[in-house]
Amino acid sequence: MNEVEKLQERVKELESKLLEEQSKNMSITREKIEHMSSEVVDSNPYSRLMALKRMGIVDNYERIRELTIAIVGVGGVGSVTAEMLTRCGIGKLILFDYDKVEMANMNRLFFQPHQAGQSKVEAAAKTLQYINPDVDIDTHNYNITTVDHFEDFMNTLSTSSLNKGPVDLVLSCVDNFEARMAINAACNELNQKWFESGVSENAVSGHIQFIIPGETACFACAPPLVVAENIDEKTLKRDGVCAASLPTTMGIVAGFLVQNSLKYLLNFGDVTYYLGYNAMQDFFPKMILRPNPHCEDRYCRERQREYALKPKPEEKKKEIVDDKPLHEDNEWGISLVDEHDGQVDESDRPSSLGVREAYSVPTPSSDPPANQILSESEASLEDLMQQMKYI
């Protein structure tokens, strides 16, 4: 037997051992699965999410497999958003970005050093498919703000859901106003609901905003100064200065974004219209922004007119309280009167915002001491009249 044959024989032995080891590991895995709780072992690996239905939170969580979400921008917020939705079992994700992964992106919660140089959408798709191969992932590696690709972007949003119709929701996770305005223009024209999100340059604050064309303010209704003044935002960048980035802030904003997307799509809880986050004071402002009737976007004004003509849901009619007395006859002439004199009770006045005294110090009585009140036998008419004043 020559050296080549010996090597071939050795390779066969190693392959045989490897297959035997793999078979042994698979049998151990099956044994572990059989001993897992029935709550975890289900027809799918996401049974703990399905438990939301059994707990009465969501009517039908499994419907998430039929939904399609488009994410524009796969950076610090967008990549984490995509991962969360993948782990939630979303039916289809459509990813838009034209950047490449850099080593500077390693402070994010998603990308890995060996992915440097790959396009962000390509790297994201590989990672997400490894996490949950059941999710249909569609990638688009181009800049949506260019004339050539804007029509492609709109066409994708309107025809690329699982049922070949419009997507169920668009999530904006971009980091510049130009891209936000492009998303805003497309969604206004398509009458597409979307969430806008962002993190500040100092990395300690962020926000999400739910935009319903015609019903709430679009991004152009109350534009930032850089947009309102037609300033080229590229001129605002300073040499040697880059935006700060914290994976914590981006993770928090992404969590808010996905949580409210799930609430909207699966119809549970209250969807926020605007939620801010200030990490320095842990402050969370909430508000609703109404549309500007003089918005520069003509499709926004058109959607406002359409919304104004829509029938509004009827408000619940207030129950009419019968003011008739319980008993028609009032033999003794008893009546209830309000003894409040219009003055503010000092005990009801808070000493500080959100603070109220547990008890109040009684005020000194102006009545004369008991030992000063004369008995009827000793009192004269004038004394009795004087006592009547204190009764």
PDB file of C-alpha atoms in Angstrom, residues 127-374:
ATOM      1  CA  THR A 127     -27.364  36.862   9.874  1.00  0.00           C
ATOM      2  CA  LEU A 128     -31.156  37.056   9.953  1.00  0.00           C
ATOM      3  CA  GLN A 129     -31.590  33.900   7.869  1.00  0.00           C
ATOM      4  CA  TYR A 130     -29.347  32.083  10.355  1.00  0.00           C
ATOM      5  CA  ILE A 131     -31.532  33.334  13.252  1.00  0.00           C
ATOM      6  CA  ASN A 132     -34.863  32.409  11.647  1.00  0.00           C
ATOM      7  CA  PRO A 133     -34.861  30.738   8.212  1.00  0.00           C
ATOM      8  CA  ASP A 134     -38.690  30.957   8.068  1.00  0.00           C
ATOM      9  CA  VAL A 135     -38.570  34.721   7.438  1.00  0.00           C
ATOM     10  CA  ASP A 136     -38.634  35.795   3.783  1.00  0.00           C
ATOM     11  CA  ILE A 137     -35.952  38.477   3.412  1.00  0.00           C
ATOM     12  CA  ASP A 138     -35.732  40.768   0.376  1.00  0.00           C
ATOM     13  CA  THR A 139     -32.730  43.140   0.044  1.00  0.00           C
ATOM     14  CA  HIS A 140     -32.257  46.311  -2.002  1.00  0.00           C
ATOM     15  CA  ASN A 141     -28.762  47.763  -2.118  1.00  0.00           C
ATOM     16  CA  TYR A 142     -29.376  51.266  -3.494  1.00  0.00           C
ATOM     17  CA  ASN A 143     -29.945  54.871  -2.460  1.00  0.00           C
ATOM     18  CA  ILE A 144     -33.691  55.625  -2.389  1.00  0.00           C
ATOM     19  CA  THR A 145     -33.117  59.406  -2.716  1.00  0.00           C
ATOM     20  CA  THR A 146     -31.784  59.226  -6.273  1.00  0.00           C
ATOM     21  CA  VAL A 147     -34.117  59.792  -9.224  1.00  0.00           C
ATOM     22  CA  ASP A 148     -33.254  56.402 -10.699  1.00  0.00           C
ATOM     23  CA  HIS A 149     -34.138  54.427  -7.589  1.00  0.00           C
ATOM     24  CA  PHE A 150     -37.040  56.412  -6.087  1.00  0.00           C
ATOM     25  CA  GLU A 151     -39.542  54.843  -8.502  1.00  0.00           C
ATOM     26  CA  ASP A 152     -38.085  51.400  -7.721  1.00  0.00           C
ATOM     27  CA  PHE A 153     -38.535  52.156  -4.026  1.00  0.00           C
ATOM     28  CA  MET A 154     -42.194  53.123  -4.475  1.00  0.00           C
ATOM     29  CA  ASN A 155     -42.886  50.124  -6.681  1.00  0.00           C
ATOM     30  CA  THR A 156     -41.374  47.792  -4.071  1.00  0.00           C
ATOM     31  CA  LEU A 157     -43.491  49.279  -1.279  1.00  0.00           C
ATOM     32  CA  SER A 158     -46.692  48.901  -3.310  1.00  0.00           C
ATOM     33  CA  THR A 159     -46.217  45.387  -4.745  1.00  0.00           C
ATOM     34  CA  SER A 160     -43.815  43.337  -2.610  1.00  0.00           C
ATOM     35  CA  SER A 161     -45.832  41.985   0.325  1.00  0.00           C
ATOM     36  CA  LEU A 162     -46.414  38.256   0.716  1.00  0.00           C
ATOM     37  CA  ASN A 163     -49.718  38.615  -1.161  1.00  0.00           C
ATOM     38  CA  LYS A 164     -48.091  40.832  -3.874  1.00  0.00           C
ATOM     39  CA  GLY A 165     -49.842  43.937  -2.571  1.00  0.00           C
ATOM     40  CA  PRO A 166     -48.574  46.939  -0.560  1.00  0.00           C
ATOM     41  CA  VAL A 167     -46.453  46.310   2.520  1.00  0.00           C
ATOM     42  CA  ASP A 168     -48.180  46.404   5.897  1.00  0.00           C
ATOM     43  CA  LEU A 169     -45.834  48.969   7.449  1.00  0.00           C
ATOM     44  CA  VAL A 170     -42.718  51.010   6.642  1.00  0.00           C
ATOM     45  CA  LEU A 171     -40.083  51.703   9.318  1.00  0.00           C
ATOM     46  CA  SER A 172     -37.682  54.587   8.750  1.00  0.00           C
ATOM     47  CA  CYS A 173     -34.331  54.014  10.477  1.00  0.00           C
ATOM     48  CA  VAL A 174     -32.224  56.425   8.432  1.00  0.00           C
ATOM     49  CA  ASP A 175     -29.822  59.035   9.787  1.00  0.00           C
ATOM     50  CA  ASN A 176     -30.378  61.991   7.429  1.00  0.00           C
ATOM     51  CA  PHE A 177     -33.204  64.360   6.487  1.00  0.00           C
ATOM     52  CA  GLU A 178     -32.913  63.753   2.746  1.00  0.00           C
ATOM     53  CA  ALA A 179     -33.798  60.073   3.124  1.00  0.00           C
ATOM     54  CA  ARG A 180     -36.613  60.888   5.574  1.00  0.00           C
ATOM     55  CA  MET A 181     -38.124  63.321   3.091  1.00  0.00           C
ATOM     56  CA  ALA A 182     -37.921  60.680   0.344  1.00  0.00           C
ATOM     57  CA  ILE A 183     -39.728  58.147   2.552  1.00  0.00           C
ATOM     58  CA  ASN A 184     -42.272  60.811   3.504  1.00  0.00           C
ATOM     59  CA  ALA A 185     -42.962  61.695  -0.133  1.00  0.00           C
ATOM     60  CA  ALA A 186     -43.380  58.040  -1.129  1.00  0.00           C
ATOM     61  CA  CYS A 187     -45.677  57.188   1.786  1.00  0.00           C
ATOM     62  CA  ASN A 188     -47.843  60.283   1.253  1.00  0.00           C
ATOM     63  CA  GLU A 189     -48.291  59.414  -2.412  1.00  0.00           C
ATOM     64  CA  LEU A 190     -49.029  55.739  -1.663  1.00  0.00           C
ATOM     65  CA  ASN A 191     -51.145  56.562   1.417  1.00  0.00           C
ATOM     66  CA  GLN A 192     -48.856  54.237   3.362  1.00  0.00           C
ATOM     67  CA  LYS A 193     -48.615  54.309   7.168  1.00  0.00           C
ATOM     68  CA  TRP A 194     -45.076  54.421   8.532  1.00  0.00           C
ATOM     69  CA  PHE A 195     -42.936  54.979  11.620  1.00  0.00           C
ATOM     70  CA  GLU A 196     -40.140  57.533  11.655  1.00  0.00           C
ATOM     71  CA  SER A 197     -37.323  57.090  14.185  1.00  0.00           C
ATOM     72  CA  GLY A 198     -34.033  58.720  15.088  1.00  0.00           C
ATOM     73  CA  VAL A 199     -31.216  59.065  17.593  1.00  0.00           C
ATOM     74  CA  SER A 200     -29.515  62.375  18.350  1.00  0.00           C
ATOM     75  CA  GLU A 201     -25.886  63.058  17.411  1.00  0.00           C
ATOM     76  CA  ASN A 202     -24.874  63.011  21.082  1.00  0.00           C
ATOM     77  CA  ALA A 203     -26.385  59.493  21.383  1.00  0.00           C
ATOM     78  CA  VAL A 204     -28.347  60.209  24.582  1.00  0.00           C
ATOM     79  CA  SER A 205     -31.802  60.890  23.170  1.00  0.00           C
ATOM     80  CA  GLY A 206     -34.073  59.533  20.478  1.00  0.00           C
ATOM     81  CA  HIS A 207     -37.681  59.271  19.336  1.00  0.00           C
ATOM     82  CA  ILE A 208     -40.240  57.386  17.280  1.00  0.00           C
ATOM     83  CA  GLN A 209     -43.211  58.928  15.422  1.00  0.00           C
ATOM     84  CA  PHE A 210     -46.217  57.160  13.901  1.00  0.00           C
ATOM     85  CA  ILE A 211     -47.308  58.909  10.703  1.00  0.00           C
ATOM     86  CA  ILE A 212     -50.737  58.299   9.191  1.00  0.00           C
ATOM     87  CA  PRO A 213     -51.089  60.355   5.963  1.00  0.00           C
ATOM     88  CA  GLY A 214     -53.862  62.915   6.334  1.00  0.00           C
ATOM     89  CA  GLU A 215     -54.552  62.139   9.993  1.00  0.00           C
ATOM     90  CA  THR A 216     -51.246  63.047  11.652  1.00  0.00           C
ATOM     91  CA  ALA A 217     -48.472  65.428  10.698  1.00  0.00           C
ATOM     92  CA  CYS A 218     -46.165  64.122   8.004  1.00  0.00           C
ATOM     93  CA  PHE A 219     -42.439  64.777   8.146  1.00  0.00           C
ATOM     94  CA  ALA A 220     -42.837  67.818   5.880  1.00  0.00           C
ATOM     95  CA  CYS A 221     -45.662  69.369   7.964  1.00  0.00           C
ATOM     96  CA  ALA A 222     -43.263  70.544  10.669  1.00  0.00           C
ATOM     97  CA  PRO A 223     -39.816  70.146   9.125  1.00  0.00           C
ATOM     98  CA  PRO A 224     -36.575  70.719  10.979  1.00  0.00           C
ATOM     99  CA  LEU A 225     -34.789  73.996  10.282  1.00  0.00           C
ATOM    100  CA  VAL A 226     -32.296  72.304   7.965  1.00  0.00           C
ATOM    101  CA  VAL A 227     -35.178  71.246   5.699  1.00  0.00           C
ATOM    102  CA  ALA A 228     -37.334  74.354   6.051  1.00  0.00           C
ATOM    103  CA  GLU A 229     -34.441  76.627   5.049  1.00  0.00           C
ATOM    104  CA  ASN A 230     -33.353  74.379   2.139  1.00  0.00           C
ATOM    105  CA  ILE A 231     -29.895  74.009   3.671  1.00  0.00           C
ATOM    106  CA  ASP A 232     -27.644  71.308   2.278  1.00  0.00           C
ATOM    107  CA  GLU A 233     -27.105  69.150   5.350  1.00  0.00           C
ATOM    108  CA  LYS A 234     -23.755  67.992   3.957  1.00  0.00           C
ATOM    109  CA  THR A 235     -22.414  71.482   4.647  1.00  0.00           C
ATOM    110  CA  LEU A 236     -23.246  71.078   8.348  1.00  0.00           C
ATOM    111  CA  LYS A 237     -20.710  68.323   8.917  1.00  0.00           C
ATOM    112  CA  ARG A 238     -17.495  69.473  10.578  1.00  0.00           C
ATOM    113  CA  ASP A 239     -14.091  67.998   9.823  1.00  0.00           C
ATOM    114  CA  GLY A 240     -12.842  65.649  12.501  1.00  0.00           C
ATOM    115  CA  VAL A 241     -16.248  65.493  14.226  1.00  0.00           C
ATOM    116  CA  CYS A 242     -18.498  62.458  13.928  1.00  0.00           C
ATOM    117  CA  ALA A 243     -21.796  61.600  15.568  1.00  0.00           C
ATOM    118  CA  ALA A 244     -21.645  59.687  18.825  1.00  0.00           C
ATOM    119  CA  SER A 245     -23.165  56.221  19.023  1.00  0.00           C
ATOM    120  CA  LEU A 246     -24.346  54.129  21.961  1.00  0.00           C
ATOM    121  CA  PRO A 247     -25.705  50.615  21.471  1.00  0.00           C
ATOM    122  CA  THR A 248     -27.902  51.172  24.544  1.00  0.00           C
ATOM    123  CA  THR A 249     -29.757  54.193  23.115  1.00  0.00           C
ATOM    124  CA  MET A 250     -30.129  52.542  19.724  1.00  0.00           C
ATOM    125  CA  GLY A 251     -31.420  49.355  21.342  1.00  0.00           C
ATOM    126  CA  ILE A 252     -33.969  51.313  23.392  1.00  0.00           C
ATOM    127  CA  VAL A 253     -35.259  53.249  20.366  1.00  0.00           C
ATOM    128  CA  ALA A 254     -35.390  50.045  18.289  1.00  0.00           C
ATOM    129  CA  GLY A 255     -37.355  48.373  21.105  1.00  0.00           C
ATOM    130  CA  PHE A 256     -39.903  51.203  21.163  1.00  0.00           C
ATOM    131  CA  LEU A 257     -40.163  51.023  17.377  1.00  0.00           C
ATOM    132  CA  VAL A 258     -40.764  47.273  17.195  1.00  0.00           C
ATOM    133  CA  GLN A 259     -43.082  47.223  20.208  1.00  0.00           C
ATOM    134  CA  ASN A 260     -45.385  49.835  18.696  1.00  0.00           C
ATOM    135  CA  SER A 261     -45.192  48.168  15.272  1.00  0.00           C
ATOM    136  CA  LEU A 262     -46.404  44.926  16.842  1.00  0.00           C
ATOM    137  CA  LYS A 263     -49.166  46.749  18.734  1.00  0.00           C
ATOM    138  CA  TYR A 264     -50.373  48.357  15.510  1.00  0.00           C
ATOM    139  CA  LEU A 265     -50.133  45.234  13.327  1.00  0.00           C
ATOM    140  CA  LEU A 266     -51.527  42.758  15.871  1.00  0.00           C
ATOM    141  CA  ASN A 267     -54.054  45.188  17.368  1.00  0.00           C
ATOM    142  CA  PHE A 268     -53.237  45.223  21.064  1.00  0.00           C
ATOM    143  CA  GLY A 269     -52.497  48.044  23.502  1.00  0.00           C
ATOM    144  CA  ASP A 270     -52.282  51.732  22.574  1.00  0.00           C
ATOM    145  CA  VAL A 271     -50.020  52.736  19.691  1.00  0.00           C
ATOM    146  CA  THR A 272     -48.083  55.905  20.478  1.00  0.00           C
ATOM    147  CA  TYR A 273     -48.108  58.752  17.962  1.00  0.00           C
ATOM    148  CA  TYR A 274     -44.873  60.259  19.232  1.00  0.00           C
ATOM    149  CA  LEU A 275     -42.590  58.980  21.963  1.00  0.00           C
ATOM    150  CA  GLY A 276     -39.321  60.638  22.873  1.00  0.00           C
ATOM    151  CA  TYR A 277     -36.478  59.464  25.072  1.00  0.00           C
ATOM    152  CA  ASN A 278     -33.964  61.594  26.966  1.00  0.00           C
ATOM    153  CA  ALA A 279     -31.352  59.384  28.621  1.00  0.00           C
ATOM    154  CA  MET A 280     -29.910  62.177  30.780  1.00  0.00           C
ATOM    155  CA  GLN A 281     -33.116  62.527  32.825  1.00  0.00           C
ATOM    156  CA  ASP A 282     -34.908  59.325  31.755  1.00  0.00           C
ATOM    157  CA  PHE A 283     -37.639  61.568  30.350  1.00  0.00           C
ATOM    158  CA  PHE A 284     -40.226  60.138  27.925  1.00  0.00           C
ATOM    159  CA  PRO A 285     -42.361  62.886  26.317  1.00  0.00           C
ATOM    160  CA  LYS A 286     -45.528  61.801  24.468  1.00  0.00           C
ATOM    161  CA  MET A 287     -47.681  63.849  22.129  1.00  0.00           C
ATOM    162  CA  ILE A 288     -49.695  63.803  18.909  1.00  0.00           C
ATOM    163  CA  LEU A 289     -48.802  66.067  15.992  1.00  0.00           C
ATOM    164  CA  ARG A 290     -51.692  67.198  13.809  1.00  0.00           C
ATOM    165  CA  PRO A 291     -51.145  67.818  10.065  1.00  0.00           C
ATOM    166  CA  ASN A 292     -50.364  71.249   8.695  1.00  0.00           C
ATOM    167  CA  PRO A 293     -53.136  72.344   6.241  1.00  0.00           C
ATOM    168  CA  HIS A 294     -50.492  74.383   4.390  1.00  0.00           C
ATOM    169  CA  CYS A 295     -47.984  71.533   4.096  1.00  0.00           C
ATOM    170  CA  GLU A 296     -45.712  71.863   1.059  1.00  0.00           C
ATOM    171  CA  ASP A 297     -46.304  68.218   0.114  1.00  0.00           C
ATOM    172  CA  ARG A 298     -49.343  68.207  -2.180  1.00  0.00           C
ATOM    173  CA  TYR A 299     -50.077  64.544  -1.481  1.00  0.00           C
ATOM    174  CA  CYS A 300     -50.201  65.326   2.248  1.00  0.00           C
ATOM    175  CA  ARG A 301     -52.807  68.043   1.603  1.00  0.00           C
ATOM    176  CA  GLU A 302     -54.742  65.612  -0.592  1.00  0.00           C
ATOM    177  CA  ARG A 303     -54.716  62.957   2.147  1.00  0.00           C
ATOM    178  CA  GLN A 304     -55.939  65.569   4.631  1.00  0.00           C
ATOM    179  CA  ARG A 305     -58.933  66.340   2.423  1.00  0.00           C
ATOM    180  CA  GLU A 306     -59.689  62.616   2.083  1.00  0.00           C
ATOM    181  CA  TYR A 307     -59.484  62.140   5.843  1.00  0.00           C
ATOM    182  CA  ALA A 308     -61.805  65.121   6.457  1.00  0.00           C
ATOM    183  CA  LEU A 309     -64.474  63.467   4.278  1.00  0.00           C
ATOM    184  CA  LYS A 310     -64.228  60.106   6.010  1.00  0.00           C
ATOM    185  CA  PRO A 311     -67.034  59.294   8.466  1.00  0.00           C
ATOM    186  CA  LYS A 312     -65.648  59.490  11.986  1.00  0.00           C
ATOM    187  CA  PRO A 313     -66.474  56.800  14.539  1.00  0.00           C
ATOM    188  CA  GLU A 314     -69.474  57.800  16.613  1.00  0.00           C
ATOM    189  CA  GLU A 315     -68.704  58.958  20.109  1.00  0.00           C
ATOM    190  CA  LYS A 316     -70.367  57.100  22.916  1.00  0.00           C
ATOM    191  CA  LYS A 317     -73.538  58.885  23.951  1.00  0.00           C
ATOM    192  CA  LYS A 318     -73.481  60.052  27.518  1.00  0.00           C
ATOM    193  CA  GLU A 319     -76.122  58.514  29.698  1.00  0.00           C
ATOM    194  CA  ILE A 320     -78.826  61.001  30.630  1.00  0.00           C
ATOM    195  CA  VAL A 321     -79.034  61.223  34.389  1.00  0.00           C
ATOM    196  CA  ASP A 322     -82.558  61.568  35.727  1.00  0.00           C
ATOM    197  CA  ASP A 323     -82.549  64.554  38.084  1.00  0.00           C
ATOM    198  CA  LYS A 324     -85.967  63.729  39.504  1.00  0.00           C
ATOM    199  CA  PRO A 325     -86.010  63.298  43.282  1.00  0.00           C
ATOM    200  CA  LEU A 326     -86.122  59.746  44.561  1.00  0.00           C
ATOM    201  CA  HIS A 327     -89.256  60.545  46.560  1.00  0.00           C
ATOM    202  CA  GLU A 328     -91.805  62.964  45.145  1.00  0.00           C
ATOM    203  CA  ASP A 329     -93.305  63.747  48.551  1.00  0.00           C
ATOM    204  CA  ASN A 330     -91.135  65.661  50.997  1.00  0.00           C
ATOM    205  CA  GLU A 331     -93.264  65.930  54.109  1.00  0.00           C
ATOM    206  CA  TRP A 332     -90.546  67.379  56.319  1.00  0.00           C
ATOM    207  CA  GLY A 333     -89.066  69.784  53.742  1.00  0.00           C
ATOM    208  CA  ILE A 334     -85.567  68.224  53.918  1.00  0.00           C
ATOM    209  CA  SER A 335     -83.111  69.420  51.267  1.00  0.00           C
ATOM    210  CA  LEU A 336     -79.376  69.015  50.552  1.00  0.00           C
ATOM    211  CA  VAL A 337     -77.316  72.149  50.035  1.00  0.00           C
ATOM    212  CA  ASP A 338     -73.665  72.715  49.137  1.00  0.00           C
ATOM    213  CA  GLU A 339     -71.809  74.109  52.129  1.00  0.00           C
ATOM    214  CA  HIS A 340     -68.702  74.918  50.100  1.00  0.00           C
ATOM    215  CA  ASP A 341     -68.065  78.655  50.233  1.00  0.00           C
ATOM    216  CA  GLY A 342     -65.849  78.765  47.131  1.00  0.00           C
ATOM    217  CA  GLN A 343     -62.618  79.068  49.105  1.00  0.00           C
ATOM    218  CA  VAL A 344     -59.780  76.597  48.591  1.00  0.00           C
ATOM    219  CA  ASP A 345     -59.245  74.273  51.485  1.00  0.00           C
ATOM    220  CA  GLU A 346     -55.624  74.529  52.594  1.00  0.00           C
ATOM    221  CA  SER A 347     -55.587  70.773  53.188  1.00  0.00           C
ATOM    222  CA  ASP A 348     -56.274  70.268  49.462  1.00  0.00           C
ATOM    223  CA  ARG A 349     -53.446  72.571  48.392  1.00  0.00           C
ATOM    224  CA  PRO A 350     -50.366  70.485  47.497  1.00  0.00           C
ATOM    225  CA  SER A 351     -47.109  71.635  49.053  1.00  0.00           C
ATOM    226  CA  SER A 352     -45.193  70.376  46.012  1.00  0.00           C
ATOM    227  CA  LEU A 353     -46.021  68.768  42.667  1.00  0.00           C
ATOM    228  CA  GLY A 354     -47.418  65.320  43.371  1.00  0.00           C
ATOM    229  CA  VAL A 355     -47.179  65.743  47.186  1.00  0.00           C
ATOM    230  CA  ARG A 356     -50.091  66.156  49.583  1.00  0.00           C
ATOM    231  CA  GLU A 357     -50.142  66.355  53.398  1.00  0.00           C
ATOM    232  CA  ALA A 358     -51.384  63.215  55.123  1.00  0.00           C
ATOM    233  CA  TYR A 359     -53.270  65.344  57.677  1.00  0.00           C
ATOM    234  CA  SER A 360     -53.833  69.027  58.515  1.00  0.00           C
ATOM    235  CA  VAL A 361     -53.312  70.861  61.774  1.00  0.00           C
ATOM    236  CA  PRO A 362     -56.699  71.950  63.165  1.00  0.00           C
ATOM    237  CA  THR A 363     -57.270  75.709  63.233  1.00  0.00           C
ATOM    238  CA  PRO A 364     -57.905  77.309  66.648  1.00  0.00           C
ATOM    239  CA  SER A 365     -61.594  77.706  67.379  1.00  0.00           C
ATOM    240  CA  SER A 366     -62.990  81.195  67.872  1.00  0.00           C
ATOM    241  CA  ASP A 367     -65.670  79.867  70.236  1.00  0.00           C
ATOM    242  CA  PRO A 368     -65.345  81.010  73.874  1.00  0.00           C
ATOM    243  CA  PRO A 369     -64.103  78.423  76.369  1.00  0.00           C
ATOM    244  CA  ALA A 370     -66.770  76.230  77.903  1.00  0.00           C
ATOM    245  CA  ASN A 371     -66.139  77.663  81.366  1.00  0.00           C
ATOM    246  CA  GLN A 372     -67.052  81.095  80.077  1.00  0.00           C
ATOM    247  CA  ILE A 373     -70.565  80.002  79.005  1.00  0.00           C
ATOM    248  CA  LEU A 374     -72.993  80.719  81.836  1.00  0.00           C
TER     249      LEU A 374
END
